[in-house]
Coordinates of C-alpha atoms in Angstrom, one line a residue:
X1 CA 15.2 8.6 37.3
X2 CA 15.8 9.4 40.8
X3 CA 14.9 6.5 43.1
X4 CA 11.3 7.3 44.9
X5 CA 10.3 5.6 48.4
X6 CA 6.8 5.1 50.1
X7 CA 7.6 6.5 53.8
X8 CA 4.0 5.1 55.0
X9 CA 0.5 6.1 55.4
X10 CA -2.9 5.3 56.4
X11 CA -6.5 4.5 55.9
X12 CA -10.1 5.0 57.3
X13 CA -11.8 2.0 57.9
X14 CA -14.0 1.4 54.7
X15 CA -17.9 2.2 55.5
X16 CA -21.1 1.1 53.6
X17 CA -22.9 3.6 51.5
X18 CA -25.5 5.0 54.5
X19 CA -23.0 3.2 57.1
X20 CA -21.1 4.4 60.0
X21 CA -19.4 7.5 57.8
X22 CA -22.9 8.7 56.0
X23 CA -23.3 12.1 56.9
X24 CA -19.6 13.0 56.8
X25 CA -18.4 14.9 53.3
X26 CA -15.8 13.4 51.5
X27 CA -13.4 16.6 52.2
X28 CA -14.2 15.9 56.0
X29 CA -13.5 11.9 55.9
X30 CA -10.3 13.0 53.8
X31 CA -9.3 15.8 56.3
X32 CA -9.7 13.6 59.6
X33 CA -7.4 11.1 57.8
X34 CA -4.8 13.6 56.7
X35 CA -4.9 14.8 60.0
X36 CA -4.0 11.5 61.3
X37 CA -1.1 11.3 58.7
X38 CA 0.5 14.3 60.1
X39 CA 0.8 13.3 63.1
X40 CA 2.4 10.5 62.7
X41 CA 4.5 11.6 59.8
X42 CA 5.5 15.2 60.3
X43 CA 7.5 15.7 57.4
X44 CA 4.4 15.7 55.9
X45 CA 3.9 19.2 56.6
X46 CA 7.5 19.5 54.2
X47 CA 5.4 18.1 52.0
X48 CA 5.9 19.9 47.9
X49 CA 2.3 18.6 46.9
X50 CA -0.7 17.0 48.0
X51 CA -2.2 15.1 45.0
X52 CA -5.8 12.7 44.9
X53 CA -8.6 10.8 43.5
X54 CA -12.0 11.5 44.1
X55 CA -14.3 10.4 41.2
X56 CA -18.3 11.2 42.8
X57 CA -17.5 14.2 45.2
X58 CA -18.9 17.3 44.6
X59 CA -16.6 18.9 41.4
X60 CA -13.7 21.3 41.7
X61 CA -10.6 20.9 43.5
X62 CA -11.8 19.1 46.3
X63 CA -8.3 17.7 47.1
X64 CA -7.6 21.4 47.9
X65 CA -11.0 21.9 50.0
X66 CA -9.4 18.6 52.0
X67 CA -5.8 20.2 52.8
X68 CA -7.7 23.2 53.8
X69 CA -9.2 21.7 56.5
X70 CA -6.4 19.1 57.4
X71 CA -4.6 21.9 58.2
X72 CA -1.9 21.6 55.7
X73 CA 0.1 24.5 55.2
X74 CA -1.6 26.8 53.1
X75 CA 1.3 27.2 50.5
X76 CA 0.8 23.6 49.7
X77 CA -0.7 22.7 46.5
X78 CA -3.2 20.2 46.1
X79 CA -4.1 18.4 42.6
X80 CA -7.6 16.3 42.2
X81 CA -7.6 13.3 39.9
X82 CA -10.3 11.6 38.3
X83 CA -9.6 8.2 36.8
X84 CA -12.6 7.0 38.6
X85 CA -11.7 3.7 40.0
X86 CA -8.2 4.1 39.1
X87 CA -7.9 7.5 40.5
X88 CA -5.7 7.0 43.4
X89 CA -3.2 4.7 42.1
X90 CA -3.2 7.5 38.9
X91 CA -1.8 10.3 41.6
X92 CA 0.5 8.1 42.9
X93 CA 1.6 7.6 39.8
X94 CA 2.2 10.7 39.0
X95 CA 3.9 11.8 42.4
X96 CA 6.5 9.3 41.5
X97 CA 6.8 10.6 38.5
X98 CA 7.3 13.7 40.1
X99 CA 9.6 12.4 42.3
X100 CA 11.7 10.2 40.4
X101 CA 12.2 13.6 38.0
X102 CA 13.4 15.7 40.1
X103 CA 10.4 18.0 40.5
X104 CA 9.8 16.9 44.4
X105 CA 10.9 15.9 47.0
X106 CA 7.8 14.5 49.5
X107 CA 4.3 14.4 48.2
X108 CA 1.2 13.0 49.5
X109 CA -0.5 11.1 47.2
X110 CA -4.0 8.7 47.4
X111 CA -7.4 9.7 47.4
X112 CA -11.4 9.3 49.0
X113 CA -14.6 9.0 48.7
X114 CA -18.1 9.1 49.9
X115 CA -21.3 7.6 47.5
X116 CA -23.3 8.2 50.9
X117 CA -22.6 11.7 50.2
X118 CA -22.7 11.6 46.5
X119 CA -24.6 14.9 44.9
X120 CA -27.1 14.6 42.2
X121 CA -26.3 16.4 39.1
X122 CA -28.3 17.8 36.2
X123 CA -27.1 18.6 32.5
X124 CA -27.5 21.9 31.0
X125 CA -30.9 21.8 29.5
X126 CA -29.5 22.4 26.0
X127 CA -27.8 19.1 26.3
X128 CA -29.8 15.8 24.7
X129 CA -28.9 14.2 27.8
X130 CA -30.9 16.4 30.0
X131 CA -33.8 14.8 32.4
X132 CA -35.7 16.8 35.1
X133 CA -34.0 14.2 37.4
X134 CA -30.6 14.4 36.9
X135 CA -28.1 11.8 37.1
X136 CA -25.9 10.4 39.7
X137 CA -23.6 8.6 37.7
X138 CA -21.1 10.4 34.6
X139 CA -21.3 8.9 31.6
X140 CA -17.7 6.6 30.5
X141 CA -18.8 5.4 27.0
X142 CA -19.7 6.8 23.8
X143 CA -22.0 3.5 23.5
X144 CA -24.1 4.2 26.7
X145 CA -25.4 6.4 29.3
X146 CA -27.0 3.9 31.5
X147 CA -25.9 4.3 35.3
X148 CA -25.3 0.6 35.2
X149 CA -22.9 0.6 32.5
X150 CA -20.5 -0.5 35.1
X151 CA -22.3 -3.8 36.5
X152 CA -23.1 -4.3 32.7
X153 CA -19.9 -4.6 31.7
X154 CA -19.0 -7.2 34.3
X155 CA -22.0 -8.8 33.2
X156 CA -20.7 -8.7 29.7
X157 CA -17.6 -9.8 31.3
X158 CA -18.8 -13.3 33.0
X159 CA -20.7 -14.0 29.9
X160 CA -17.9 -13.6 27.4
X161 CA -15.4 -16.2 29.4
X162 CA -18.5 -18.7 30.5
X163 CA -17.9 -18.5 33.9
X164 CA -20.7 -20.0 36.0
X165 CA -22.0 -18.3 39.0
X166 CA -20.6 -20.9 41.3
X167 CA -16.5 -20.5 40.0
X168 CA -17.3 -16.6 41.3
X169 CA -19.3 -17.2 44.6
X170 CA -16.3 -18.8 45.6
X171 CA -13.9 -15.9 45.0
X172 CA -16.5 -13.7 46.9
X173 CA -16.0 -16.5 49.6
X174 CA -12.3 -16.3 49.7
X175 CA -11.9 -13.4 50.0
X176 CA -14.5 -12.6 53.2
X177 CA -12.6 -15.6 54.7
X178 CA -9.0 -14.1 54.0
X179 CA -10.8 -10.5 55.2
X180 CA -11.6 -11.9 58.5
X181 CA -8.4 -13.8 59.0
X182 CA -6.3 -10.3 58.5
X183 CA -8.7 -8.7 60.9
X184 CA -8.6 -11.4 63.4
X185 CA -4.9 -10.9 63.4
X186 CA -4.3 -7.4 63.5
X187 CA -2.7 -7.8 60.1
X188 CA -3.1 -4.2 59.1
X189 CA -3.3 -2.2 62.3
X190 CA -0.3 -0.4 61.6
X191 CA -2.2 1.4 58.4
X192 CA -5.7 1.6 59.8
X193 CA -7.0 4.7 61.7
X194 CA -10.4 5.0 63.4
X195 CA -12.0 8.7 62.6
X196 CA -15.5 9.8 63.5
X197 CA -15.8 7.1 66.1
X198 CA -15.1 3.7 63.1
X199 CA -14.4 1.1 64.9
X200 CA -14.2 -1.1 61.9
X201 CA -14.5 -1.7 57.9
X202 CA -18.3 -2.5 57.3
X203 CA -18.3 -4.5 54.5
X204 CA -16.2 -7.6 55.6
X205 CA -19.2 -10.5 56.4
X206 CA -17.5 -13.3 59.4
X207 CA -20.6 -15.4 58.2
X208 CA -19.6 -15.9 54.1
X209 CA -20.1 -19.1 52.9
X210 CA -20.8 -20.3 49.6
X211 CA -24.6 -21.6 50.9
X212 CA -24.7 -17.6 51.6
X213 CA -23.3 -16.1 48.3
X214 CA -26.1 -19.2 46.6
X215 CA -29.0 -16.8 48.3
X216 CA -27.7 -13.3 47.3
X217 CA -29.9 -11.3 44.9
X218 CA -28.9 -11.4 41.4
X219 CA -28.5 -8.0 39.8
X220 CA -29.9 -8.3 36.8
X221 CA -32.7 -10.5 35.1
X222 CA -32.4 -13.0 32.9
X223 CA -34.1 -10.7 29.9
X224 CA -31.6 -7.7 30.6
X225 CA -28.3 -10.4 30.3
X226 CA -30.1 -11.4 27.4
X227 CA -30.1 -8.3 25.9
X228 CA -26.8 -8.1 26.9
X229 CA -25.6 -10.4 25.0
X230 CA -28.0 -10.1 21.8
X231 CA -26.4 -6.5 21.4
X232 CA -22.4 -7.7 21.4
X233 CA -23.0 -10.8 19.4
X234 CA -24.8 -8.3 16.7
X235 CA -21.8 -5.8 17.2
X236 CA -19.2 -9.3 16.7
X237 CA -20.8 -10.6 13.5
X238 CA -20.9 -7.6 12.6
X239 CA -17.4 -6.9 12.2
X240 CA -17.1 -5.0 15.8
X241 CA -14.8 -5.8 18.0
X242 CA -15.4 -7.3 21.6
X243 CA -12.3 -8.6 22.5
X244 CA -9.4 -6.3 23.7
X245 CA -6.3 -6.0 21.6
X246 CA -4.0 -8.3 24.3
X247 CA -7.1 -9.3 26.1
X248 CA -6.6 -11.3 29.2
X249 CA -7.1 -15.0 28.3
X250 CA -10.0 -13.5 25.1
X251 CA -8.5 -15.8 22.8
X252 CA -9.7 -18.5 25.6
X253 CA -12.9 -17.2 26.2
X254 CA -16.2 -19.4 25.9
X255 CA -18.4 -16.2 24.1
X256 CA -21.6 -15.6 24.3
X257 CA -24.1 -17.8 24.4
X258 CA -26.1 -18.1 21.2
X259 CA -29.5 -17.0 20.7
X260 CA -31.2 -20.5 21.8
X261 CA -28.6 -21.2 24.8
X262 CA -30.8 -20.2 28.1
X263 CA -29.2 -17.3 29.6
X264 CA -28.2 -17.4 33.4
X265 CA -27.6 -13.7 34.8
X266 CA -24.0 -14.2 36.9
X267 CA -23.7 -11.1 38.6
X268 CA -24.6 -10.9 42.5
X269 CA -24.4 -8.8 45.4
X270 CA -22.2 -11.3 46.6
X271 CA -19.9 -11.7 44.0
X272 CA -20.1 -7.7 43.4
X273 CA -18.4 -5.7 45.6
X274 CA -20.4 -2.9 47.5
X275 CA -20.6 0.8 47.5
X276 CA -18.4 2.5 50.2
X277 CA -17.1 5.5 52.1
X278 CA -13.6 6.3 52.9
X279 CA -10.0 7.7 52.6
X280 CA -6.7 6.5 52.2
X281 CA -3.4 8.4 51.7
X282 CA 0.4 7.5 51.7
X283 CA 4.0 9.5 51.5
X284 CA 6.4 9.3 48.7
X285 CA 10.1 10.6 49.3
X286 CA 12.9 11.2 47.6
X287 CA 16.4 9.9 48.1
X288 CA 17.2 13.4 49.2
X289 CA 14.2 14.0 51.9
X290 CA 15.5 10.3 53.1
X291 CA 18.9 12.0 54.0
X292 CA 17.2 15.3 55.2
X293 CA 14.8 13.7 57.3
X294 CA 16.8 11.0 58.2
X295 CA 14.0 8.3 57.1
X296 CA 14.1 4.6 56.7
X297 CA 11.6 3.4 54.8
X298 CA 10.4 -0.1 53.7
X299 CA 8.9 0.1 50.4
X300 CA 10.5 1.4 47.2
X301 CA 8.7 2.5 43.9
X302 CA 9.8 1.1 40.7
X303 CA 7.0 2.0 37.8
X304 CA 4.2 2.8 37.0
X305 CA 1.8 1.8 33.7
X306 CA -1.7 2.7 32.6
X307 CA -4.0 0.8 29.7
X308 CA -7.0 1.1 28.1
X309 CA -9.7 -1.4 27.4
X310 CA -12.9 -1.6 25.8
X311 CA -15.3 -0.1 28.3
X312 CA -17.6 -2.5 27.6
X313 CA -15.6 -4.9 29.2
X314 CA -13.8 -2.6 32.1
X315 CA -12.9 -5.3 34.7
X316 CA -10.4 -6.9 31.6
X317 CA -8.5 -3.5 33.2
X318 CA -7.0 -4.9 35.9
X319 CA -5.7 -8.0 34.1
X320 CA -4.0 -5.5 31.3
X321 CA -2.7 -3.7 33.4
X322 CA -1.0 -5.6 35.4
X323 CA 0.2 -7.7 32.5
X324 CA 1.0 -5.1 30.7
X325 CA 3.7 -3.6 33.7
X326 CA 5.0 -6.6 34.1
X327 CA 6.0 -7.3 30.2
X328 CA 7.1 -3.2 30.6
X329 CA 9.8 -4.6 32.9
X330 CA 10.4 -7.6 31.6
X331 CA 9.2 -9.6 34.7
X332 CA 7.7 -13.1 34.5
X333 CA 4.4 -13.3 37.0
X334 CA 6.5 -15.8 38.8
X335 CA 8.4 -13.3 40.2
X336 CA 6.1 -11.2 41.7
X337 CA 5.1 -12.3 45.8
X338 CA 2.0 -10.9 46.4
X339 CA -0.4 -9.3 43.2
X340 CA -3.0 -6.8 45.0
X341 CA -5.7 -6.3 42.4
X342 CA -8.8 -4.5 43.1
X343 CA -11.2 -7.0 43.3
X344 CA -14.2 -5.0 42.4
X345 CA -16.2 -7.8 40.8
X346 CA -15.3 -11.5 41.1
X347 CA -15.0 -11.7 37.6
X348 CA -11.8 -9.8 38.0
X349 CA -10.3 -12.6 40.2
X350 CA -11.6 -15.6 38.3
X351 CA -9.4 -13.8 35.4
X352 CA -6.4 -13.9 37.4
X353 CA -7.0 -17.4 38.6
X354 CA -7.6 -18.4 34.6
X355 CA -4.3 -16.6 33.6
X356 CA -2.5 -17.4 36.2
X357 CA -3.6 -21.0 38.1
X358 CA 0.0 -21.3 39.9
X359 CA -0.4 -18.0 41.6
X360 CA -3.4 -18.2 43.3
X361 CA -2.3 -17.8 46.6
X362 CA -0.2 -14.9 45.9
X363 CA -3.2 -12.7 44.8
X364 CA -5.1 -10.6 47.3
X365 CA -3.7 -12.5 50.3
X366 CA -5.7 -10.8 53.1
X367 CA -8.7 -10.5 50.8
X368 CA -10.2 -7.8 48.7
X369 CA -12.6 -5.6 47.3
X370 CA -15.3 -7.5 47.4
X371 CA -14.8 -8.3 51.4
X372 CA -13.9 -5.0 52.6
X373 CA -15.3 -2.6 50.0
X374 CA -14.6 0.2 47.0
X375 CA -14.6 3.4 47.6
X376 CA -13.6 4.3 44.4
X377 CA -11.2 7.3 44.6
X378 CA -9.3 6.1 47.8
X379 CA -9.0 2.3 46.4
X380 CA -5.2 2.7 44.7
X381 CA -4.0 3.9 47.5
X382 CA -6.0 1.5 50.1
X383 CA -4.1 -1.7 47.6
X384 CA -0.9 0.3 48.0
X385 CA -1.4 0.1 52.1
X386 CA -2.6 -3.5 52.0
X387 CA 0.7 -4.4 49.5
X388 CA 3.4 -2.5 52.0
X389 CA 2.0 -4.6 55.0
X390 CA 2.1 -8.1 52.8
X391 CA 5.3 -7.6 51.7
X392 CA 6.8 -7.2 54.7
X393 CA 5.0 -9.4 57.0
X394 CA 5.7 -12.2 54.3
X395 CA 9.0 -11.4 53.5
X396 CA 8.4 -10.6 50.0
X397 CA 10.6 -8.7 47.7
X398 CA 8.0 -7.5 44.7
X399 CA 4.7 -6.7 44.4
X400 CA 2.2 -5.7 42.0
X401 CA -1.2 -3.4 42.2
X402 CA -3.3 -3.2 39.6
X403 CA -7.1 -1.5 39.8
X404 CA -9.6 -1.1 36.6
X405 CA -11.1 1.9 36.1
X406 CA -14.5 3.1 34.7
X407 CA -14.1 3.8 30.6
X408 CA -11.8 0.7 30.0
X409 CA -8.7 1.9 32.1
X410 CA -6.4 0.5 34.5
X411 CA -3.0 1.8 36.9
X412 CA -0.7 -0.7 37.6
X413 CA 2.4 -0.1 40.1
X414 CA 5.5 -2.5 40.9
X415 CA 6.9 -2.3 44.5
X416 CA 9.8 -3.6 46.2
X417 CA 10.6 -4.3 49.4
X418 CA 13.6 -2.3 49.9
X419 CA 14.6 -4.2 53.2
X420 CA 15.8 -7.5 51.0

């Protein structure tokens, strides 16, 4: 394969769903960003491909609808991607691929998002589905149609490895701190952009502290986690299976409580990350547009890998993933500087922490999801920014992104820094 480079990009600032972005279309957010790209990486307009996530916009090629009105050329082509969560670090996947075949030269890759602008659809009435009211939310699992089968599966999650609400409160803590610390200084100004007046992301709260995280609403009672848990320990004894094939840390995990044990519902809006707005796209180059342009990039590209989970248990993703890359290229986690895993729900972290204790400070060192936010088709790409800037501003050599998706899947990508 031919060698494949990330030139650079940029971000929005991440807004709250009916924030500082919440009457601005996701193809407008996306444009004002591209826009911003261009100018500051012309060769972008050289560019063979434009290729993104968007997972709640309104349907069709939106990417294209967004290049439109960036102002791309027209005889660009643009490619959407849903992987949900996962979508952006999926289309930079495959502009790599792209790349490191042959079949490109420059591509813009990422994605965006906007739940404030998130459209209400209805199924055909035909379809057993079908309510009057719609739904908001595409279903991910044969199992379920609920539009909480995402905070359910967390749920699921932090009851299968017995974590305690505590042990994720303090992720949630960590990672507000680490937010505000970047922020305070200026750690990633150089990928940042303001559009539509942002002056910054939303989500990240100065005033976290585990006294706070103790008063945040829980998301679901103690009968629903009940129920939860009644339905997977029937599935178990059963003969089901819960656990995931090389599941991260299963064969560790506590279970679920038994039928007598007093259930304690785990997920909170603290220690679950928000709903956001926001855009986020970078430039990947060939060896050949390096010479052409005359471009000296930082970052270099060396795989990609995507896995599949039971969707009951989606956040186990990430930790897949990510695991599953590195055995891919024979890498030990040791090796790896700084591990930027979307940190959607805590649980996600506290999985890292349990497979990896040694690490810790290596993983989401500027904070994460859960400080400044999710918007779910931009996220890959929003890691892949936040992983450039850590590498080089700690002198790292690898790094590793990994993000979960909705329907048990994960993308995982290992850069380097191609300055050591």
């Amino acid at each position: 394969m031919e060698k494949v480079f990330l030139l650079g990009g940029l971000r929005s600032h991440i807004g709250l769903t009916g924030g500082m972005f919440k009457t601005i279309p996701a193809e407008e957010l996306a444009a004002a960003v591209l826009q911003k790209v261009i100018e500051k990486y012309p060769c972008a307009l050289q560019a063979d491909g434009l290729i993104c996530g968007n997972a709640v916009g309104t349907g069709g090629n939106i990417t294209r609808l967004a290049a439109l009105k960036a102002g791309l050329p027209i005889h660009i082509p643009a490619l959407m991607v849903d992987m949900q969560c996962a979508s952006a670090a999926a289309s930079i996947e495959l502009a790599m691929t792209k790349i490191g075949s042959g079949m490109a030269d420059v591509l813009i890759a990422g994605g965006f998002e906007s739940t404030s602008m998130q459209p209400t659809r209805v199924y055909a009435k035909a379809d057993p589905r079908y309510t009057e009211a719609g739904f908001t939310v595409a279903q991910f699992s044969p199992d379920t149609t609920s539009a909480k089968a995402m905070l359910e599966g967390a749920e699921r999650t932090c009851q299968k490895y017995g974590f305690t609400r505590e042990e994720l409160d303090a992720f949630a803590v960590r990672s507000h701190q680490l937010a505000k610390k970047a922020r305070e200084e200026k750690r990633l100004q150089d990928v940042v952009v303001s559009v539509f007046g942002s002056e910054c992301d939303e989500g990240i709260r100065d005033r976290m502290s585990p006294k706070l995280a103790s008063r945040m609403p829980k998301l679901f009672t103690a009968e629903e986690v009940a129920a939860l848990c009644r339905e997977q320990r029937t599935e178990t004894e059963s003969g089901g299976k819960s656990d995931s094939k090389s599941g991260a840390g299963s064969e560790n995990g506590a279970g679920f409580p038994n039928e007598k044990s007093a259930v304690t519902p785990l997920l909170t809006a603290a220690n679950a990350c928000l709903t956001n707005d926001g855009a986020a796209f970078v430039i990947l180059v060939s060896q050949k547009a390096l010479e052409k342009y005359n471009l000296q990039p930082e970052t270099e590209l060396l795989a990609g890998f995507e896995w599949g989970v039971d969707p009951r248990y989606s956040p186990e993703g990430a930790i897949e993933t990510g695991s599953g890359l590195l055995q891919r290229c024979g890498l030990q986690p040791e090796e790896i500087d700084v591990f930027e895993y979307n940190e959607a729900f805590a649980v996600i972290s506290a999985l890292f922490a349990g497979k990896h204790p040694d690490l810790a400070e290596r993983y989401c060192p500027w904070g994460g999801a859960l400080a400044y936010g999710h918007p779910y088709g931009a996220s890959g790409a929003i890691l892949l920014l936040h992983l450039w800037q850590e590498l080089k501003q700690r002198n790292g050599r690898l790094g590793l992104l990994s993000i979960a998706g909705a329907g048990g899947l994960g993308t995982a990508l290992l850069v380097k820094n191609s300055k050591l």
